[in-house]
C-alpha positions as a LaTeX table, in Angstrom:
\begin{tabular}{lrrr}
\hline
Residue & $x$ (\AA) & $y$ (\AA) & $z$ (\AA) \\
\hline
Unk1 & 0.00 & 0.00 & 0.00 \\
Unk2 & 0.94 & 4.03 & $-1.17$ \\
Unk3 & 1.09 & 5.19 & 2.22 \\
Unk4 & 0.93 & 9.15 & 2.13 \\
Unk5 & 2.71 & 11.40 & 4.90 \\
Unk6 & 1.76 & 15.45 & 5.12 \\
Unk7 & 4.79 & 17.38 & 6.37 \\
Unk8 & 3.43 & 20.68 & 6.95 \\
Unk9 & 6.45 & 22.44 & 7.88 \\
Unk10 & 9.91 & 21.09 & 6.26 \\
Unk11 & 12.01 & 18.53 & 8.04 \\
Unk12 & 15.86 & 17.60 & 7.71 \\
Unk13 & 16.42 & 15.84 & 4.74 \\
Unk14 & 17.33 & 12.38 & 6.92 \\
Unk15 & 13.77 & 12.13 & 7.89 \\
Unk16 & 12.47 & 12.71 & 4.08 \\
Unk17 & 15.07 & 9.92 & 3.02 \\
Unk18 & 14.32 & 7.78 & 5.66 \\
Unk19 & 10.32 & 7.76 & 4.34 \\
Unk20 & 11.16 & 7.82 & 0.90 \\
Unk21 & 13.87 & 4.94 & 1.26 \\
Unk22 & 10.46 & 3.15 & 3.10 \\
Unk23 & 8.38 & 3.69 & 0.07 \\
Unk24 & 6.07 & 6.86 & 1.34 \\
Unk25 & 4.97 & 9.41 & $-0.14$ \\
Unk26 & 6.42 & 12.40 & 1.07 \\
Unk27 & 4.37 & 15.26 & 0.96 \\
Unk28 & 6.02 & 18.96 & 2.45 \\
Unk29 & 2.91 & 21.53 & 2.47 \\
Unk30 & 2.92 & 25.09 & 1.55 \\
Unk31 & 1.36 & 26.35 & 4.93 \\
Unk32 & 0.32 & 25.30 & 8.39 \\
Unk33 & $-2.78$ & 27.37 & 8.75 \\
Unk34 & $-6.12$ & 25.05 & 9.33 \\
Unk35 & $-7.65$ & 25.28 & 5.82 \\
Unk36 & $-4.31$ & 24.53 & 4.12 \\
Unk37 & $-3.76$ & 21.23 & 6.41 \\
Unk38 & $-6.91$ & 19.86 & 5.83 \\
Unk39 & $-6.89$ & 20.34 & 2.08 \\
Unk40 & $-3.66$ & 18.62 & 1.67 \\
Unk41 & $-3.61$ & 16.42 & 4.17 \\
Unk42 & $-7.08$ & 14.70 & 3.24 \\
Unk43 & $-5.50$ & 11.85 & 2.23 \\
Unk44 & $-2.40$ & 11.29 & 4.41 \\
Unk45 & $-1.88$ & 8.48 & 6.58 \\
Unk46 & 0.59 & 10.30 & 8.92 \\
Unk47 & 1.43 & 13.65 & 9.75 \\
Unk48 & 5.23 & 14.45 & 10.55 \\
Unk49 & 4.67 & 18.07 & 12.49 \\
Unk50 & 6.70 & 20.67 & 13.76 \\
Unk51 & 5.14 & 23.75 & 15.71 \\
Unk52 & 1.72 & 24.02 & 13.83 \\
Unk53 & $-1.22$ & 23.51 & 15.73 \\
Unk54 & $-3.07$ & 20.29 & 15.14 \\
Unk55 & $-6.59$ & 20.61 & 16.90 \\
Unk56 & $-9.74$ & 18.00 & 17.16 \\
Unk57 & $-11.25$ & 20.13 & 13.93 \\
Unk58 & $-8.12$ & 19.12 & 11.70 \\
Unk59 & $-7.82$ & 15.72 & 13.07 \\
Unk60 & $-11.56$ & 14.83 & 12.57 \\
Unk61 & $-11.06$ & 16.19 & 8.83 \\
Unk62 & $-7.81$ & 13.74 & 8.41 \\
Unk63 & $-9.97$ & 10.90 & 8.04 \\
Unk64 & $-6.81$ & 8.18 & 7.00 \\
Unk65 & $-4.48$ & 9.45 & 9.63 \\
Unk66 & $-3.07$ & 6.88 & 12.05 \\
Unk67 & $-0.31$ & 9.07 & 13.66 \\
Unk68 & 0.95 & 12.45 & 14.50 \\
Unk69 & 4.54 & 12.20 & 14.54 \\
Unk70 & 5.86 & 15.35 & 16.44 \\
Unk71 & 9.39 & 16.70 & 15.70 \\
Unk72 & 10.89 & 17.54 & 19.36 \\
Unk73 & 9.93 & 16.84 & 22.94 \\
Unk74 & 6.58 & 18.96 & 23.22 \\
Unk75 & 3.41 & 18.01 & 22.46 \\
Unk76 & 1.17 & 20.63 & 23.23 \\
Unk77 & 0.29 & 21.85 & 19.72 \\
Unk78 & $-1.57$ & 18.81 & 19.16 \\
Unk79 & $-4.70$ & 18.03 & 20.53 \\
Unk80 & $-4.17$ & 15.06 & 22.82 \\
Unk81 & $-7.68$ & 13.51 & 23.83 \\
Unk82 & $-8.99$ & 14.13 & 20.47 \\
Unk83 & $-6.28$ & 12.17 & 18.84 \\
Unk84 & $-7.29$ & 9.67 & 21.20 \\
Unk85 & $-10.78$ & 9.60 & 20.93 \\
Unk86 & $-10.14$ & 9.14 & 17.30 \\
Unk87 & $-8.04$ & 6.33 & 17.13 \\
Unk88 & $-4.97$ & 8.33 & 16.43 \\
Unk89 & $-1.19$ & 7.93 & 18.03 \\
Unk90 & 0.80 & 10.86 & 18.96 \\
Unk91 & 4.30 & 10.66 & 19.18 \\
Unk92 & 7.33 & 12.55 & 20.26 \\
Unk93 & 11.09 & 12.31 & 20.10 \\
Unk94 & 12.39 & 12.44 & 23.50 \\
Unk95 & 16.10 & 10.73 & 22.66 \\
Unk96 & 16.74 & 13.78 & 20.04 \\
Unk97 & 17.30 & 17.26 & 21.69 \\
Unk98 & 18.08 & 17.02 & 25.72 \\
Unk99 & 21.42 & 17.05 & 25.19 \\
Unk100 & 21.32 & 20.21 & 22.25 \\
Unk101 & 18.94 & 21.91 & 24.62 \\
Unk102 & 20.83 & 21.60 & 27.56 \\
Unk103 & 24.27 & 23.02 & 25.67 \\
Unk104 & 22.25 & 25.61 & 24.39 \\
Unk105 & 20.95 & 26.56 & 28.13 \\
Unk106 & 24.47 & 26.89 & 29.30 \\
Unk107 & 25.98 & 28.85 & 26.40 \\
Unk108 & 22.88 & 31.21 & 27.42 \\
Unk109 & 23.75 & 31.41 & 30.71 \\
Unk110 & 27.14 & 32.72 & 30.06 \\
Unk111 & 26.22 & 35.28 & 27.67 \\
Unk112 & 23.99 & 36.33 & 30.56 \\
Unk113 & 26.98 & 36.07 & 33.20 \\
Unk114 & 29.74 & 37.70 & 31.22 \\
Unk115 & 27.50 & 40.28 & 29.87 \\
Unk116 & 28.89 & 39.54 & 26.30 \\
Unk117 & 26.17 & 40.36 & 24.00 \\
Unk118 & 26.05 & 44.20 & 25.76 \\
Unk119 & 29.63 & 44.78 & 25.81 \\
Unk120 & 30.36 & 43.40 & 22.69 \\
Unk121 & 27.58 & 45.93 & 21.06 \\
Unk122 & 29.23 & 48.39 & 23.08 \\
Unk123 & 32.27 & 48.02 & 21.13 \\
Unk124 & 30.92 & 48.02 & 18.09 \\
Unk125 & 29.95 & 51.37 & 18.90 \\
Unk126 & 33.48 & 52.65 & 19.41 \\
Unk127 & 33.27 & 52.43 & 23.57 \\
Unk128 & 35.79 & 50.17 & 24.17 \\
Unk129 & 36.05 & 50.62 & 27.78 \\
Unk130 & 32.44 & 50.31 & 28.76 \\
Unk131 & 33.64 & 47.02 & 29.60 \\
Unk132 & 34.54 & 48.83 & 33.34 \\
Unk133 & 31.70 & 49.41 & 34.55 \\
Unk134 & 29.48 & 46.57 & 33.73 \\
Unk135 & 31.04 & 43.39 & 34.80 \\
Unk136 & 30.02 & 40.10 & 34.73 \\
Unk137 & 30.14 & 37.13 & 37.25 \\
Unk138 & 31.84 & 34.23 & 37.75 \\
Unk139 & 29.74 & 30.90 & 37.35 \\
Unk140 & 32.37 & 29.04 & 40.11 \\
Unk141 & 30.03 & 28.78 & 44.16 \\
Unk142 & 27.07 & 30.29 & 42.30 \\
Unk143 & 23.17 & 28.69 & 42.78 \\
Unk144 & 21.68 & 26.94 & 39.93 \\
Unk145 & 18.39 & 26.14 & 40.43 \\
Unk146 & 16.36 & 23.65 & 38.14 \\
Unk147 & 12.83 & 23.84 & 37.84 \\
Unk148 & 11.84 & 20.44 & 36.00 \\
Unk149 & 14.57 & 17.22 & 36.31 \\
Unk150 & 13.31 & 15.25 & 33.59 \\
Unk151 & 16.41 & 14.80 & 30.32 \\
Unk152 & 17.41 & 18.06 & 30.00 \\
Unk153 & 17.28 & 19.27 & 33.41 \\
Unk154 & 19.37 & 16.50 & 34.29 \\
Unk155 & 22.19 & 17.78 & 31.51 \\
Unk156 & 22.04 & 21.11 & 32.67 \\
Unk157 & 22.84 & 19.74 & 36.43 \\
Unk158 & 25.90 & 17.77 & 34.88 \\
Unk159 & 27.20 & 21.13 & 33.13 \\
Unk160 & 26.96 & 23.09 & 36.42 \\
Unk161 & 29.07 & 20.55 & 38.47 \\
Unk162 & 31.82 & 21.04 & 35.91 \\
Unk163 & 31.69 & 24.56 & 36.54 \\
Unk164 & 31.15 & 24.12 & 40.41 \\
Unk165 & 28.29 & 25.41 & 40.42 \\
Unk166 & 26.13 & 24.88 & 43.35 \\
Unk167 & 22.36 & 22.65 & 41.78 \\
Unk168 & 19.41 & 22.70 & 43.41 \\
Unk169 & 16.50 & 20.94 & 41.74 \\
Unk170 & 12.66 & 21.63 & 42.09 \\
Unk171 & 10.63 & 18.53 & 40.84 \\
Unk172 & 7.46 & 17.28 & 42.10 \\
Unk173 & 7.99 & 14.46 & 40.95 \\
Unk174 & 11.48 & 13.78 & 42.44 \\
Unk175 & 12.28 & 12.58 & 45.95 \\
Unk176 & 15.05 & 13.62 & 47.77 \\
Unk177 & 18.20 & 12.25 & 46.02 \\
Unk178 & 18.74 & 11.52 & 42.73 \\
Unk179 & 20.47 & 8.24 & 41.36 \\
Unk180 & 24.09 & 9.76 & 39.66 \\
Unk181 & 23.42 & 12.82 & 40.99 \\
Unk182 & 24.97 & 13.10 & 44.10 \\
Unk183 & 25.65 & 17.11 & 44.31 \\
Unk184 & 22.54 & 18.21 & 43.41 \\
Unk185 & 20.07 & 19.45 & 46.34 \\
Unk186 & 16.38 & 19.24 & 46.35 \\
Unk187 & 14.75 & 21.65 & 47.43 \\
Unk188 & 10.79 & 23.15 & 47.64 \\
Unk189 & 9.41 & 25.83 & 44.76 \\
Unk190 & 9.48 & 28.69 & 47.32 \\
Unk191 & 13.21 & 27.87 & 48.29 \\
Unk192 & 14.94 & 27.67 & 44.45 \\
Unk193 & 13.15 & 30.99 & 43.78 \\
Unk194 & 14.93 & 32.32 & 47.01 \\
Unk195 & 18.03 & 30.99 & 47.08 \\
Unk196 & 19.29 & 30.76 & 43.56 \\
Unk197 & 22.04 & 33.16 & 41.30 \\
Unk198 & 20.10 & 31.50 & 38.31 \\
Unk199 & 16.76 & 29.89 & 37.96 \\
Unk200 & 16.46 & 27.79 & 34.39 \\
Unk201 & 12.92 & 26.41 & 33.68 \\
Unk202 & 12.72 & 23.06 & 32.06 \\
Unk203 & 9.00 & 22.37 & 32.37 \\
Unk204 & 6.60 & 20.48 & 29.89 \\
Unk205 & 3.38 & 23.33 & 28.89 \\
Unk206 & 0.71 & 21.74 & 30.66 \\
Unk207 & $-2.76$ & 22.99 & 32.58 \\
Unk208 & $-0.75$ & 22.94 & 35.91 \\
Unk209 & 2.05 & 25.19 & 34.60 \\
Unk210 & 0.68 & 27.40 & 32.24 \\
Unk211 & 0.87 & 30.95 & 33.72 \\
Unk212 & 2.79 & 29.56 & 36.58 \\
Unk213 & 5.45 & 31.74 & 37.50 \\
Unk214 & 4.90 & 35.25 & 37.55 \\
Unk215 & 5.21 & 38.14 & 40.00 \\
Unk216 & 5.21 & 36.13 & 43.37 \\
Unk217 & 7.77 & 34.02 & 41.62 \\
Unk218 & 9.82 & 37.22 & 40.85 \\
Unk219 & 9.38 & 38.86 & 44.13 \\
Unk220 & 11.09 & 36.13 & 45.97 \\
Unk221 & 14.09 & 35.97 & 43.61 \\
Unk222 & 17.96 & 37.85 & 44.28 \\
Unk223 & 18.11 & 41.21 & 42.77 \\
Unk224 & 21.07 & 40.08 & 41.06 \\
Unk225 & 19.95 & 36.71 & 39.87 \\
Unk226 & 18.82 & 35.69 & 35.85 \\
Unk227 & 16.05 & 33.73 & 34.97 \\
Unk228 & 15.98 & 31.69 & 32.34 \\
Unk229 & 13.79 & 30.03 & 30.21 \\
Unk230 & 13.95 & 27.65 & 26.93 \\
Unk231 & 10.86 & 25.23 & 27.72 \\
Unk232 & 7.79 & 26.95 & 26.84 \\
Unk233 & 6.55 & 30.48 & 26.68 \\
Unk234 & 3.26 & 29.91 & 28.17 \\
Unk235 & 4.54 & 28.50 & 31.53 \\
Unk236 & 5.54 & 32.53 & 32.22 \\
Unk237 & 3.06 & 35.46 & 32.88 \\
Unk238 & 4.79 & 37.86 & 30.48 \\
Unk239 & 3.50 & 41.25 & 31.58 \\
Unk240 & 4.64 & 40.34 & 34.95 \\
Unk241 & 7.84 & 39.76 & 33.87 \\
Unk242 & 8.58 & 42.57 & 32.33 \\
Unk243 & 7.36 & 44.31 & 34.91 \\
Unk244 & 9.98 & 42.83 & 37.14 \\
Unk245 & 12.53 & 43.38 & 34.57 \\
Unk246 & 11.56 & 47.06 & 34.24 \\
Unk247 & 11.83 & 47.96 & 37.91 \\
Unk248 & 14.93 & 45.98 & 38.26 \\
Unk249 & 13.57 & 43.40 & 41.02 \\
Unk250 & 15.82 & 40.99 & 39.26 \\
Unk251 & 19.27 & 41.19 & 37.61 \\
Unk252 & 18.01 & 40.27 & 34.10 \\
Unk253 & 16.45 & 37.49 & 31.95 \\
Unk254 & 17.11 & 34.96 & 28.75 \\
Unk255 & 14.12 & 33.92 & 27.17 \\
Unk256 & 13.89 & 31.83 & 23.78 \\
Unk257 & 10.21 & 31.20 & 24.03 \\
Unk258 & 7.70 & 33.02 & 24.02 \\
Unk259 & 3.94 & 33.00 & 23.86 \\
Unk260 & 3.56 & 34.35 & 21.11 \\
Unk261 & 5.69 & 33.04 & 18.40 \\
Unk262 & 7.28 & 35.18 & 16.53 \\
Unk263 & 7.42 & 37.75 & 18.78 \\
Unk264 & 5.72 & 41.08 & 17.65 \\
Unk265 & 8.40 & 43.75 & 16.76 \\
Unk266 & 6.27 & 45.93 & 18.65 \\
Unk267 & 6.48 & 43.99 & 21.70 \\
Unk268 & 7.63 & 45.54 & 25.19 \\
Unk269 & 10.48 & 42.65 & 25.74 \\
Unk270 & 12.32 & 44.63 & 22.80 \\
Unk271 & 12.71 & 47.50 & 24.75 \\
Unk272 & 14.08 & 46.26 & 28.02 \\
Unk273 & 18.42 & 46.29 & 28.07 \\
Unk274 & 17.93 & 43.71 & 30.71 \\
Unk275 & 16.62 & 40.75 & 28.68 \\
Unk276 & 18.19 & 38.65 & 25.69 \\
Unk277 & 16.25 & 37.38 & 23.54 \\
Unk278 & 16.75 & 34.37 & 21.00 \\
Unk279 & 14.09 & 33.18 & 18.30 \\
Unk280 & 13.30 & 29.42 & 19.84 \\
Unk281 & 16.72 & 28.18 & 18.86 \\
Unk282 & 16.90 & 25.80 & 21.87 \\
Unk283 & 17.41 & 22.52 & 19.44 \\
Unk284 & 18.65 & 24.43 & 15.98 \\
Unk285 & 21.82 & 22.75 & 15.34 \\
Unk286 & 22.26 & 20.57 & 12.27 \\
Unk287 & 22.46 & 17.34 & 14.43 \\
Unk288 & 19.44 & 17.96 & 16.49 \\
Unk289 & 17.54 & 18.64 & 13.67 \\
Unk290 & 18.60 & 15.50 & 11.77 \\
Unk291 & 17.98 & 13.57 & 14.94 \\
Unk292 & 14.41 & 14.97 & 15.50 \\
Unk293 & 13.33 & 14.50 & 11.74 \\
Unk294 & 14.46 & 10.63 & 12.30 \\
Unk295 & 12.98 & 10.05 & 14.65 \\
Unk296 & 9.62 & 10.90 & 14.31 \\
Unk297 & 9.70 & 9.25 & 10.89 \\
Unk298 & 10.95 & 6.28 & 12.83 \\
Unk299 & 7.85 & 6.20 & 14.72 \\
Unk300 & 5.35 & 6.74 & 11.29 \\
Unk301 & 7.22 & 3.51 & 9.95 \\
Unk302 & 6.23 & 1.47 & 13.15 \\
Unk303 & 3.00 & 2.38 & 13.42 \\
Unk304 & 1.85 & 2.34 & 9.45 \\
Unk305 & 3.39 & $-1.09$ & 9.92 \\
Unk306 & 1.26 & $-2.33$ & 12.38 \\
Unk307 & 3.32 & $-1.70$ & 15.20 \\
Unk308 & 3.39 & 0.08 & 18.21 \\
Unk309 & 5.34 & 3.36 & 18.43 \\
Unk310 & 8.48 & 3.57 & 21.00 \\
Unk311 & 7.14 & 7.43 & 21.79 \\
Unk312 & 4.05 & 7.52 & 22.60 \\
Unk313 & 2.02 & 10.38 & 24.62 \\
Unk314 & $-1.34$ & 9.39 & 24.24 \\
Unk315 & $-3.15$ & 6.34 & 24.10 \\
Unk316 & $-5.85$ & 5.76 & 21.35 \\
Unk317 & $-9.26$ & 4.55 & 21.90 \\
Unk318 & $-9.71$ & 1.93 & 18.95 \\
\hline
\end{tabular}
């Protein structure tokens, strides 16, 4: 059997080969908005899918579809139960990006902690010496603290102990010591926030942490201390944020998500000198990408061949 698979946004070519080399059809669409899904998706047995949003009104218009293959770790543009109710697997492609992600977190936090993006603008505007009076801080006896230990959260621990760096680890779903992690400190929500130099957020978008950390959060942080975040935009109460950033209640902030993506030029982040901003590029390296696009053909090839998928986040219904 022809077995068709919609790519709405592009993949790495690996993943394309990997089909094709299968015997799919590979079809990459020309958008990602609802009507343009359905239309060329009508007859697709799989959908290979990035960041566009995949709700019960496209699935239930997919009528062939056996899986939603997503490229990366979250899930939440897809519509979970509905996939389920419909007989639909969702996958992800956890094995891909902790490891990109987590390199990617660090080389943040030292642009943050050697103020290098600022001073090296700086100098590119002829001030050479502005250098003196904005210095950065060493990493060495600083706080890390870790909000989510799942993959990545564990990487990021491993790259502070080789900076001696001081973890601590908030996890609900963690007890009190960690197997291979014996430096790391757990600690309670209120505590990290306290105590920590740096806060990094490696949290999954879901009902309990949407809109979970926002002024209160802020309030109890170090004047001097960064927060970070690469997981998901939605997990932070933006205004509030700024609004800490703007009256200097803490030292500064990275952010690569956002929620709204892309960010509106006209947006108030752009005009705070006490935030960096990156455009999602978390897991944007050639090898991640690869990796990602793989896998999640991987997981259309098991299931359009009767198997079960190694991934999955959802259980279908029949």
């Amino acid at each position: 059997m022809n077995y068709k698979v919609l790519i709405p946004q592009d993949i790495a070519q690996e993943g394309k080969d990997f089909l094709l080399e299968k015997g799919y059809e590979v079809k990459v669409g020309s958008g990602t908005d609802e009507a343009t899904v359905i239309a060329e998706g009508k007859d697709a047995d799989a959908v290979l899918l990035r960041t566009s949003v995949v709700d019960r009104k496209i699935l239930e218009s997919l009528p062939n579809v056996k899986i939603v293959a997503r490229h990366g770790v979250g899930f939440d543009n897809v519509d979970i139960q509905a996939a389920a109710d419909l007989g639909i697997w969702v996958t992800n492609t956890p094995l891909s990006n902790a490891k990109t992600v987590a390199e990617t977190t660090f080389a943040l936090i030292l642009t943050a902690a050697k103020n290098i993006i600022d001073v090296s603008q700086k100098m590119r505007e002829g001030d050479f010496f502005y250098k003196n009076q904005h210095k950065g801080m060493d990493l060495e006896g600083k706080k890390l603290g870790i909000l989510g230990f799942g993959r990545i959260g564990k990487m990021v621990a491993k790259q502070a102990d080789a900076f001696d760096m001081e973890v601590l680890v908030y996890d609900p779903f963690v007890s009190s010591s960690v197997e291979g992690f014996p430096n790391i400190k757990i600690v309670d929500r209120e505590e990290l926030f306290k105590q920590a130099d740096i806060v990094t957020l490696h949290l999954p978008s879901t009902d309990e942490t949407k809109n979970s950390i926002g002024e209160k959060e802020f309030s109890l942080m170090k004047e001097s201390a960064y927060f970070i975040n690469l997981a998901r935009g939605e997990i932070v109460n933006e205004p509030e944020l700024i609004s800490s950033l703007k009256n200097k209640q803490i030292r500064g902030a990275v952010l690569d998500v956002f929620s709204q993506e892309p960010l509106p030029m006209d947006h108030p982040l752009f005009d705070l000198e006490n935030v960096i901003l990156t455009p999602h590029i978390a897991s944007n390296t050639e090898e991640c990408m690869a990796r990602m696009a793989l896998h999640a053909a991987m997981e259309i090839d098991r299931v359009l061949s009767g198997e079960k998928p190694s991934w999955p986040v959802n259980s279908p219904q029949r």
